[in-house]
Short mmCIF file of C-alpha atoms in Angstrom, two decimals:
data_model
loop_
_atom_site.label_atom_id
_atom_site.label_comp_id
_atom_site.label_asym_id
_atom_site.label_seq_id
_atom_site.Cartn_x
_atom_site.Cartn_y
_atom_site.Cartn_z
CA UNK A 972 -165.93 -165.92 64.35
CA UNK A 973 -164.96 -168.45 61.39
CA UNK A 974 -162.86 -171.17 62.22
CA UNK A 975 -158.77 -173.57 61.43
CA UNK A 976 -157.25 -171.58 58.56
CA UNK A 977 -159.67 -168.70 57.57
CA UNK A 978 -159.05 -167.66 60.60
CA UNK A 979 -155.34 -167.77 61.37
CA UNK A 980 -155.59 -166.28 57.75
CA UNK A 981 -158.11 -163.04 58.92
CA UNK A 982 -155.79 -162.49 61.94
CA UNK A 983 -152.52 -162.48 60.96
CA UNK A 984 -153.62 -160.34 58.21
CA UNK A 985 -155.55 -158.12 60.57
CA UNK A 986 -151.57 -157.26 61.81
CA UNK A 987 -150.82 -155.78 58.68
CA UNK A 988 -150.28 -151.80 59.31
CA UNK A 989 -153.71 -150.02 57.38
CA UNK A 990 -155.70 -153.56 57.42
CA UNK A 991 -159.07 -153.82 60.16
CA UNK A 992 -160.70 -156.41 60.95
CA UNK A 993 -163.25 -156.30 57.82
CA UNK A 994 -160.68 -155.30 55.53
CA UNK A 995 -158.46 -158.09 56.59
CA UNK A 996 -161.76 -160.37 56.41
CA UNK A 997 -162.09 -158.92 52.76
CA UNK A 998 -158.39 -159.99 51.00
CA UNK A 999 -158.96 -163.62 53.16
CA UNK A 1000 -162.12 -164.72 50.78
CA UNK A 1001 -160.57 -162.91 48.29
CA UNK A 1002 -157.38 -165.00 48.52
CA UNK A 1003 -159.55 -168.45 49.12
CA UNK A 1004 -161.49 -167.54 46.00
CA UNK A 1005 -158.30 -166.73 44.07
CA UNK A 1006 -156.32 -169.33 41.20
CA UNK A 1007 -153.98 -171.41 43.27
CA UNK A 1008 -150.73 -170.39 41.28
CA UNK A 1009 -151.77 -166.54 42.14
CA UNK A 1010 -152.05 -167.37 45.75
CA UNK A 1011 -148.65 -170.22 45.52
CA UNK A 1012 -147.20 -167.01 43.69
CA UNK A 1013 -147.97 -164.54 46.87
CA UNK A 1014 -147.15 -167.48 49.38
CA UNK A 1015 -143.28 -167.41 47.25
CA UNK A 1016 -142.84 -163.68 47.00
CA UNK A 1017 -143.65 -163.10 50.94
CA UNK A 1018 -141.32 -165.75 52.01
CA UNK A 1019 -138.37 -164.82 49.43
CA UNK A 1020 -138.50 -160.98 50.72
CA UNK A 1021 -137.64 -162.64 54.64
CA UNK A 1022 -135.10 -164.96 52.43
CA UNK A 1023 -133.26 -163.04 50.34
CA UNK A 1024 -133.82 -159.40 51.88
CA UNK A 1025 -131.11 -158.20 54.00
CA UNK A 1026 -129.49 -154.62 54.82
CA UNK A 1027 -126.70 -153.70 52.71
CA UNK A 1028 -123.74 -153.60 54.48
CA UNK A 1029 -122.29 -150.21 52.94
CA UNK A 1030 -125.13 -147.58 53.32
CA UNK A 1031 -128.10 -149.73 54.91
CA UNK A 1032 -130.40 -149.71 52.26
CA UNK A 1033 -132.30 -153.00 50.97
CA UNK A 1034 -130.99 -155.04 48.90
CA UNK A 1035 -130.12 -159.28 48.01
CA UNK A 1036 -126.64 -159.94 48.41
CA UNK A 1037 -123.85 -158.59 50.82
CA UNK A 1038 -124.25 -155.12 48.87
CA UNK A 1039 -127.00 -153.05 47.08
CA UNK A 1040 -127.17 -152.09 43.40
CA UNK A 1041 -126.24 -148.62 43.89
CA UNK A 1042 -123.72 -149.48 46.07
CA UNK A 1043 -122.09 -152.25 43.43
CA UNK A 1044 -122.54 -149.76 40.31
CA UNK A 1045 -119.37 -148.76 39.31
CA UNK A 1046 -120.83 -145.35 37.41
CA UNK A 1047 -121.51 -144.21 40.15
CA UNK A 1048 -119.45 -141.34 41.95
CA UNK A 1049 -117.51 -142.27 45.40
CA UNK A 1050 -117.84 -138.16 46.02
CA UNK A 1051 -120.82 -136.86 46.86
CA UNK A 1052 -123.03 -138.89 50.17
CA UNK A 1053 -126.98 -138.23 49.94
CA UNK A 1054 -128.48 -139.22 53.66
CA UNK A 1055 -131.60 -140.03 54.05
CA UNK A 1056 -133.96 -142.11 56.36
CA UNK A 1057 -135.74 -145.08 54.81
CA UNK A 1058 -134.84 -146.67 51.87
CA UNK A 1059 -138.40 -145.86 50.48
CA UNK A 1060 -136.59 -142.22 50.12
CA UNK A 1061 -133.53 -143.73 47.97
CA UNK A 1062 -136.47 -145.02 45.90
CA UNK A 1063 -138.29 -141.51 45.21
CA UNK A 1064 -134.85 -139.17 44.93
CA UNK A 1065 -133.50 -142.32 42.43
CA UNK A 1066 -136.82 -141.81 40.94
CA UNK A 1067 -135.86 -137.69 39.70
CA UNK A 1068 -132.96 -139.33 37.77
CA UNK A 1069 -130.46 -136.05 39.06
CA UNK A 1070 -127.99 -137.94 41.95
CA UNK A 1071 -125.94 -140.15 41.04
CA UNK A 1072 -123.88 -140.44 44.46
CA UNK A 1073 -124.08 -143.03 46.67
CA UNK A 1074 -126.59 -143.33 49.51
CA UNK A 1075 -126.45 -143.75 53.22
CA UNK A 1076 -129.46 -144.79 54.96
CA UNK A 1077 -129.48 -143.09 58.55
CA UNK A 1078 -133.07 -146.23 59.74
CA UNK A 1079 -134.82 -143.11 60.86
CA UNK A 1080 -134.64 -139.94 62.82
CA UNK A 1081 -133.80 -138.60 65.80
CA UNK A 1082 -136.84 -138.47 67.72
CA UNK A 1083 -135.95 -138.26 71.52
CA UNK A 1084 -140.33 -138.27 71.91
CA UNK A 1085 -140.06 -142.30 70.48
CA UNK A 1086 -136.43 -142.49 72.66
CA UNK A 1087 -134.80 -142.94 69.27
CA UNK A 1088 -131.49 -140.94 69.75
CA UNK A 1089 -127.92 -140.70 67.59
CA UNK A 1090 -126.72 -143.37 69.09
CA UNK A 1091 -130.23 -145.62 67.52
CA UNK A 1092 -129.36 -144.34 64.04
CA UNK A 1093 -126.43 -146.00 61.82
CA UNK A 1094 -124.80 -142.00 62.42
CA UNK A 1095 -121.25 -144.43 63.81
CA UNK A 1096 -121.68 -145.92 60.27
CA UNK A 1097 -121.93 -142.46 58.45
CA UNK A 1098 -119.30 -140.93 60.10
CA UNK A 1099 -116.66 -144.37 59.72
CA UNK A 1100 -117.81 -143.55 55.10
CA UNK A 1101 -116.44 -140.28 55.48
CA UNK A 1102 -113.90 -140.05 57.34
CA UNK A 1103 -111.85 -142.57 54.39
CA UNK A 1104 -111.69 -139.44 53.15
CA UNK A 1105 -113.28 -140.41 49.47
CA UNK A 1106 -116.44 -138.22 50.22
CA UNK A 1107 -116.15 -134.96 49.40
CA UNK A 1108 -119.39 -133.86 49.59
CA UNK A 1109 -122.48 -135.07 51.65
CA UNK A 1110 -125.91 -134.07 50.67
CA UNK A 1111 -128.38 -133.87 53.90
CA UNK A 1112 -131.81 -135.55 52.81
CA UNK A 1113 -133.58 -136.04 55.85
CA UNK A 1114 -137.42 -135.39 55.46
CA UNK A 1115 -138.40 -131.64 56.06
CA UNK A 1116 -140.38 -131.74 59.36
CA UNK A 1117 -138.63 -131.29 63.20
CA UNK A 1118 -137.22 -134.78 63.41
CA UNK A 1119 -136.12 -134.60 60.24
CA UNK A 1120 -134.26 -130.75 60.50
CA UNK A 1121 -133.11 -131.74 63.64
CA UNK A 1122 -131.22 -135.59 62.58
CA UNK A 1123 -129.79 -132.77 59.90
CA UNK A 1124 -128.67 -130.16 61.95
CA UNK A 1125 -127.25 -132.87 64.38
CA UNK A 1126 -125.52 -134.41 61.32
CA UNK A 1127 -124.06 -131.47 60.49
CA UNK A 1128 -122.61 -130.23 64.16
CA UNK A 1129 -120.64 -133.80 63.70
CA UNK A 1130 -119.48 -133.21 59.97
CA UNK A 1131 -119.16 -130.00 58.98
CA UNK A 1132 -115.42 -130.21 61.28
CA UNK A 1133 -114.51 -132.55 58.87
CA UNK A 1134 -113.59 -130.31 55.92
CA UNK A 1135 -116.35 -131.89 53.87
CA UNK A 1136 -119.21 -130.02 51.69
CA UNK A 1137 -122.40 -130.02 53.51
CA UNK A 1138 -125.34 -129.60 51.52
CA UNK A 1139 -129.47 -129.92 52.74
CA UNK A 1140 -132.09 -130.53 50.48
CA UNK A 1141 -133.69 -126.76 49.21
CA UNK A 1142 -137.43 -126.55 50.01
CA UNK A 1143 -140.19 -124.60 48.46
CA UNK A 1144 -142.74 -124.69 46.41
CA UNK A 1145 -144.32 -127.25 44.34
CA UNK A 1146 -144.48 -127.48 41.17
CA UNK A 1147 -147.78 -127.10 39.56
CA UNK A 1148 -149.29 -125.23 43.49
CA UNK A 1149 -151.00 -121.79 43.12
CA UNK A 1150 -148.56 -119.37 45.15
CA UNK A 1151 -151.85 -118.63 47.39
CA UNK A 1152 -152.02 -121.88 49.35
CA UNK A 1153 -148.67 -122.23 50.00
CA UNK A 1154 -148.09 -121.66 53.70
CA UNK A 1155 -145.89 -119.11 55.61
CA UNK A 1156 -143.51 -121.20 56.49
CA UNK A 1157 -142.79 -123.47 52.82
CA UNK A 1158 -143.26 -119.17 51.32
CA UNK A 1159 -140.78 -118.11 54.25
CA UNK A 1160 -137.98 -120.88 52.73
CA UNK A 1161 -139.02 -120.84 48.63
CA UNK A 1162 -137.48 -116.89 49.92
CA UNK A 1163 -134.72 -118.15 51.75
CA UNK A 1164 -133.42 -119.95 48.90
CA UNK A 1165 -134.49 -117.97 46.52
CA UNK A 1166 -132.46 -118.47 42.89
CA UNK A 1167 -131.43 -115.88 41.01
CA UNK A 1168 -132.47 -116.18 36.85
CA UNK B 80 -172.28 -143.25 69.89
CA UNK B 81 -174.51 -142.12 72.29
CA UNK B 82 -178.13 -141.01 71.14
CA UNK B 83 -178.01 -137.04 70.29
CA UNK B 84 -174.30 -137.43 69.71
CA UNK B 85 -173.61 -134.87 67.06
CA UNK B 86 -169.98 -133.95 65.46
CA UNK B 87 -169.55 -129.70 65.90
CA UNK B 88 -166.79 -127.39 65.27
CA UNK B 89 -164.47 -125.77 68.13
CA UNK B 90 -161.73 -123.85 67.79
CA UNK B 91 -159.25 -123.44 70.63
CA UNK B 92 -155.87 -123.01 70.23
CA UNK B 93 -153.01 -125.28 71.46
CA UNK B 94 -149.53 -126.32 71.74
CA UNK B 95 -148.41 -129.19 69.45
CA UNK B 96 -147.09 -131.77 72.24
CA UNK B 97 -146.30 -134.80 69.17
CA UNK B 98 -146.97 -136.24 65.92
CA UNK B 99 -147.35 -139.76 64.47
CA UNK B 100 -147.77 -141.16 61.00
CA UNK B 101 -151.19 -142.31 60.40
CA UNK B 102 -151.51 -143.96 57.26
CA UNK B 103 -150.30 -143.40 54.00
CA UNK B 104 -150.69 -139.17 54.40
CA UNK B 105 -152.31 -138.97 57.67
CA UNK B 106 -151.12 -137.53 61.44
CA UNK B 107 -152.08 -137.99 64.93
CA UNK B 108 -151.88 -134.98 66.53
CA UNK B 109 -151.40 -134.54 70.50
CA UNK B 110 -152.32 -131.50 71.78
CA UNK B 111 -152.24 -129.64 74.79
CA UNK B 112 -155.00 -126.96 74.63
CA UNK B 113 -155.99 -123.93 76.03
CA UNK B 114 -159.76 -125.09 77.54
CA UNK B 115 -160.20 -128.59 76.86
CA UNK B 116 -157.51 -129.90 78.40
CA UNK B 117 -155.21 -132.85 76.30
CA UNK B 118 -156.44 -133.86 72.86
CA UNK B 119 -155.53 -136.91 70.38
CA UNK B 120 -157.05 -135.01 66.60
CA UNK B 121 -156.53 -136.51 63.50
CA UNK B 122 -155.11 -134.21 60.71
CA UNK B 123 -155.71 -136.10 57.01
CA UNK B 124 -153.38 -135.11 54.43
CA UNK B 125 -151.08 -133.01 55.92
CA UNK B 126 -147.39 -135.90 55.06
CA UNK B 127 -148.77 -134.98 51.19
CA UNK B 128 -146.54 -131.83 49.72
CA UNK B 129 -149.57 -130.48 48.46
CA UNK B 130 -151.04 -129.78 51.97
CA UNK B 131 -151.86 -126.51 53.20
CA UNK B 132 -151.71 -127.07 57.13
CA UNK B 133 -148.63 -129.66 57.26
CA UNK B 134 -146.10 -127.07 58.63
CA UNK B 135 -148.22 -125.43 61.20
CA UNK B 136 -148.79 -128.44 62.68
CA UNK B 137 -144.99 -129.11 63.58
CA UNK B 138 -143.70 -129.58 67.32
CA UNK B 139 -143.43 -127.23 69.58
CA UNK B 140 -145.63 -125.04 67.32
CA UNK B 141 -148.81 -122.14 69.48
CA UNK B 142 -151.07 -122.29 67.16
CA UNK B 143 -155.15 -121.14 66.42
CA UNK B 144 -156.95 -124.52 65.23
CA UNK B 145 -160.91 -125.53 64.29
CA UNK B 146 -161.58 -129.10 65.18
CA UNK B 147 -164.26 -131.57 64.18
CA UNK B 148 -166.07 -133.52 66.94
CA UNK B 149 -167.56 -132.86 70.33
CA UNK B 150 -165.86 -131.32 73.02
CA UNK B 151 -167.73 -132.86 75.84
CA UNK B 152 -165.49 -136.09 74.50
CA UNK B 153 -169.01 -137.75 73.19
CA UNK B 154 -168.16 -140.44 70.01
CA UNK B 155 -164.53 -141.25 69.38
CA UNK B 156 -161.96 -140.32 70.99
CA UNK B 157 -159.79 -138.44 67.79
CA UNK B 158 -161.19 -135.22 67.12
CA UNK B 159 -159.87 -134.06 63.57
CA UNK B 160 -157.96 -131.18 62.67
CA UNK B 161 -160.20 -129.23 59.64
CA UNK B 162 -158.75 -125.63 59.75
CA UNK B 163 -154.97 -124.11 61.48
CA UNK B 164 -153.55 -120.56 61.56
CA UNK B 165 -150.66 -120.59 63.33
CA UNK B 166 -149.89 -117.70 66.51
CA UNK B 167 -145.79 -118.88 66.93
CA UNK B 168 -144.19 -121.77 64.81
CA UNK B 169 -141.95 -121.87 68.26
CA UNK B 170 -140.35 -124.97 67.09
CA UNK B 171 -138.38 -123.54 63.60
CA UNK B 172 -135.89 -121.64 65.95
CA UNK B 173 -135.20 -125.19 67.56
CA UNK B 174 -134.51 -126.74 64.46
CA UNK B 175 -130.67 -125.68 63.96
CA UNK B 176 -130.65 -125.88 67.67
CA UNK B 177 -129.58 -129.71 68.29
CA UNK B 178 -130.10 -128.96 72.27
CA UNK B 179 -133.42 -126.70 72.65
CA UNK B 180 -134.31 -129.14 70.43
CA UNK B 181 -133.97 -132.31 72.66
CA UNK B 182 -135.06 -129.50 75.74
CA UNK B 183 -138.02 -128.56 73.80
CA UNK B 184 -139.03 -132.70 73.38
CA UNK B 185 -138.31 -133.36 77.59
CA UNK B 186 -140.46 -129.88 77.28
CA UNK B 187 -143.86 -131.28 75.34
CA UNK B 188 -143.24 -135.49 76.47
CA UNK B 189 -143.36 -134.05 80.33
CA UNK B 190 -147.07 -131.95 79.36
CA UNK B 191 -148.07 -135.02 77.66
CA UNK B 192 -147.89 -137.73 80.55
CA UNK B 193 -148.48 -134.80 83.60
CA UNK B 194 -152.40 -135.41 81.54
CA UNK B 195 -152.63 -138.71 81.67
CA UNK B 196 -156.27 -137.63 81.11
CA UNK B 197 -158.24 -136.16 77.89
CA UNK B 198 -159.77 -133.76 77.86
CA UNK B 199 -159.12 -132.41 81.55
CA UNK B 200 -158.07 -128.52 81.63
CA UNK B 201 -154.89 -127.85 82.78
CA UNK B 202 -154.54 -124.34 82.26
CA UNK B 203 -152.32 -123.78 84.25
CA UNK B 204 -150.35 -126.55 82.70
CA UNK B 205 -151.28 -125.66 78.85
CA UNK B 206 -149.82 -121.57 79.93
CA UNK B 207 -146.20 -122.61 81.47
CA UNK B 208 -145.72 -125.33 78.82
CA UNK B 209 -145.82 -122.12 76.07
CA UNK B 210 -144.06 -120.06 78.24
CA UNK B 211 -141.35 -122.50 78.29
CA UNK B 212 -141.36 -122.91 74.69
CA UNK B 213 -141.39 -119.72 74.30
CA UNK B 214 -138.02 -118.62 77.12
CA UNK B 215 -136.58 -121.71 75.37
CA UNK B 216 -137.24 -119.92 71.60
CA UNK B 217 -136.08 -116.43 73.14
CA UNK B 218 -133.07 -117.84 74.47
CA UNK B 219 -132.31 -115.81 77.05
CA UNK B 220 -131.13 -118.21 79.04
CA UNK B 221 -129.32 -121.42 79.16
CA UNK B 222 -131.27 -124.13 77.66
CA UNK B 223 -130.67 -126.13 80.86
CA UNK B 224 -132.09 -123.63 83.04
CA UNK B 225 -135.26 -123.10 81.71
CA UNK B 226 -135.79 -127.17 81.12
CA UNK B 227 -135.09 -127.82 84.98
CA UNK B 228 -137.14 -124.69 85.96
CA UNK B 229 -140.30 -125.96 83.58
CA UNK B 230 -139.69 -129.20 85.37
CA UNK B 231 -139.71 -128.33 89.04
CA UNK B 232 -142.75 -125.64 88.26
CA UNK B 233 -145.10 -128.47 86.32
CA UNK B 234 -144.12 -130.85 89.30
CA UNK B 235 -145.39 -128.32 91.67
CA UNK B 236 -148.23 -128.60 89.32
CA UNK B 237 -148.52 -132.01 89.47
CA UNK B 238 -148.70 -131.78 93.15
CA UNK B 239 -145.11 -133.49 94.36
CA UNK B 240 -142.82 -130.32 93.69
CA UNK B 241 -140.12 -131.26 95.92
CA UNK B 242 -139.01 -129.74 99.24
CA UNK B 243 -136.40 -127.58 98.95
CA UNK B 244 -136.52 -125.29 101.86
CA UNK B 245 -137.95 -127.79 104.52
CA UNK B 246 -137.57 -130.72 105.33
CA UNK B 247 -139.71 -133.20 103.18
CA UNK B 248 -140.78 -135.67 106.14
CA UNK B 249 -140.78 -133.46 109.46
CA UNK B 250 -141.19 -130.09 107.94
CA UNK B 251 -138.60 -128.10 110.10
CA UNK B 252 -138.01 -125.02 108.33
CA UNK B 253 -134.81 -124.19 106.86
CA UNK B 254 -132.46 -125.31 103.71
CA UNK B 255 -130.62 -128.67 104.59
CA UNK B 256 -127.82 -130.28 103.66
CA UNK B 257 -129.45 -133.68 102.60
CA UNK B 258 -131.76 -134.77 99.64
CA UNK B 259 -134.32 -137.94 99.32
CA UNK B 260 -135.70 -138.94 95.98
CA UNK B 261 -138.00 -141.21 97.50
CA UNK B 262 -138.68 -138.73 100.77
CA UNK B 263 -139.43 -135.84 98.53
CA UNK B 264 -136.94 -133.29 98.65
CA UNK B 265 -134.35 -131.85 101.07
CA UNK B 266 -134.59 -133.91 104.86
CA UNK B 267 -133.14 -132.74 108.25
CA UNK B 268 -130.56 -134.87 109.81
CA UNK B 269 -133.15 -136.32 112.70
CA UNK B 270 -135.47 -137.53 109.00
CA UNK B 271 -132.66 -138.26 106.72
CA UNK B 272 -133.11 -141.76 104.65
CA UNK B 273 -129.89 -143.79 104.29
CA UNK B 274 -128.29 -142.89 101.12
CA UNK B 275 -129.55 -139.50 100.91
CA UNK B 276 -127.65 -137.80 98.73
CA UNK B 277 -125.57 -134.44 99.71
CA UNK B 278 -125.97 -131.98 96.82
CA UNK B 279 -123.68 -128.42 97.64
CA UNK B 280 -125.81 -125.46 98.96
CA UNK B 281 -125.87 -123.84 95.98
CA UNK B 282 -127.69 -126.64 94.05
CA UNK B 283 -130.56 -126.04 96.35
CA UNK B 284 -130.88 -122.94 95.91
CA UNK B 285 -130.12 -122.58 92.22
CA UNK B 286 -133.10 -124.98 92.52
CA UNK B 287 -135.20 -122.85 94.67
CA UNK B 288 -134.64 -119.91 92.31
CA UNK B 289 -135.83 -121.84 89.29
CA UNK B 290 -139.27 -122.28 91.34
CA UNK B 291 -139.11 -118.49 92.33
CA UNK B 292 -138.19 -117.40 88.67
CA UNK B 293 -134.97 -115.54 90.37
CA UNK B 294 -133.82 -115.45 87.42
CA UNK B 295 -130.52 -113.05 88.03
CA UNK B 296 -129.65 -116.53 90.48
CA UNK B 297 -130.02 -119.16 88.01
CA UNK B 298 -128.01 -117.05 85.30
CA UNK B 299 -124.99 -116.84 87.79
CA UNK B 300 -124.68 -120.52 88.99
CA UNK B 301 -121.83 -122.29 87.79
CA UNK B 302 -121.89 -125.20 85.22
CA UNK B 303 -120.96 -127.88 87.99
CA UNK B 304 -123.77 -126.77 90.22
CA UNK B 305 -126.67 -126.92 86.86
CA UNK B 306 -125.67 -130.36 86.08
CA UNK B 307 -126.10 -130.83 89.59
CA UNK B 308 -129.35 -129.38 90.25
CA UNK B 309 -130.67 -131.19 86.80
CA UNK B 310 -129.33 -134.71 87.91
CA UNK B 311 -131.99 -133.93 91.27
CA UNK B 312 -134.72 -132.53 88.98
CA UNK B 313 -134.45 -135.75 86.43
CA UNK B 314 -134.49 -138.12 89.86
CA UNK B 315 -137.47 -136.28 91.73
CA UNK B 316 -139.74 -136.34 88.61
CA UNK B 317 -138.64 -139.71 87.31
CA UNK B 318 -139.73 -141.19 90.44
CA UNK B 319 -142.98 -139.82 91.34
CA UNK B 320 -143.98 -140.58 87.43
CA UNK B 321 -143.21 -143.87 88.03
CA UNK B 322 -141.83 -144.42 84.47
CA UNK B 323 -138.57 -142.68 82.61
CA UNK B 324 -139.19 -140.24 80.46
CA UNK B 325 -138.01 -140.97 76.68
CA UNK B 326 -136.42 -137.66 76.27
CA UNK B 327 -134.83 -136.96 79.49
CA UNK B 328 -131.90 -139.28 78.56
CA UNK B 329 -131.01 -137.86 75.11
CA UNK B 330 -131.22 -134.11 76.24
CA UNK B 331 -127.65 -132.68 75.05
CA UNK B 332 -126.64 -130.67 78.41
CA UNK B 333 -123.17 -130.31 77.00
CA UNK B 334 -124.60 -127.24 74.81
CA UNK B 335 -127.71 -126.40 77.04
CA UNK B 336 -125.06 -125.66 80.51
CA UNK B 337 -123.52 -122.56 78.36
#
């Protein structure tokens, strides 16, 4: 047990996800021995992230102004909307460079076991966006796990009667993998989603 | 760690009740096993797309698995999953059926809550949970009936089944008109506490049919009777658990009653 500021820093670092007491102690002593300019830069970055970052009022992605970078971009089409669970999923899809539409971040997936129902997600706001008539296709890009699939099913039930094309991201074999190591569910999905060559 | 403790591999079959994210790519899986009761285990790397058994560890699946840890409960409380084979992955059939997904969630949460102590064998509850998921997946009966039948029988397993064919207070035989959750079920006119509900006789008949597995009677019940039965079962369960189930208010009963 240390005293004063160093123990306060260890305690605060220890509250971060994935940082145990030993790691917190190591980071704290690294900060103590680091160049003051580096520490100031870290402190400024931490303060700025809380002061400046907010959620985009349109798609609920993280943003530094009223709207995020994607919603402000006039070159992107409003006709295709991609629904994701978290802001980090937007980054993952943007890395592909394949998608030029807009996003809608739900803020999680329906998970009754954790008490998260449709009312806890940005589903009402999604229906409002879809209801304007500008969107022609909705891509459901929730995670390919039980909660993500159930959320996609729920959204499809709500939105299909509105006359939109509702699509789901394909799932199948990872690039670079061996077929013999694929599990039966992934391989089954790959067969379902096979395409003509 | 106690002296002489050695981490060993052991095998069991289990129902996956819940999964939680852990760190970068791991998951904590809560399992109801056939021989070792409820266990929590770490499944390493299963969130990566390259995982070879991540898909088998999704909720509601019946799996055959190999765990590393001490089956007697010595050492760390978290075991680790080393191999998994699918027996029947019931979750697959709930993915395209949202109401049944919500019902399956309520079944799994109930099973978890009724096994407060880890590694205490609960074979009857394991079989009951497996049977409920199988029936829900088969779709032969309305989902709300399967869920209520499971909850009634799970309460019997826990030792607080509602009295349906006798007075919960004095034991007078017969079906009584009043139903009191705090008293423990249907109550006779002499024992009826103030504020008791007065369900229709058909509702009590449905509860009795669900408890005994009389599906012909249960399947023929009217939607209004099923709704009243679900309300009483949920109230009774949550009163005795002393804490609300998080998944129960989210069960989509409109479609389930069809």
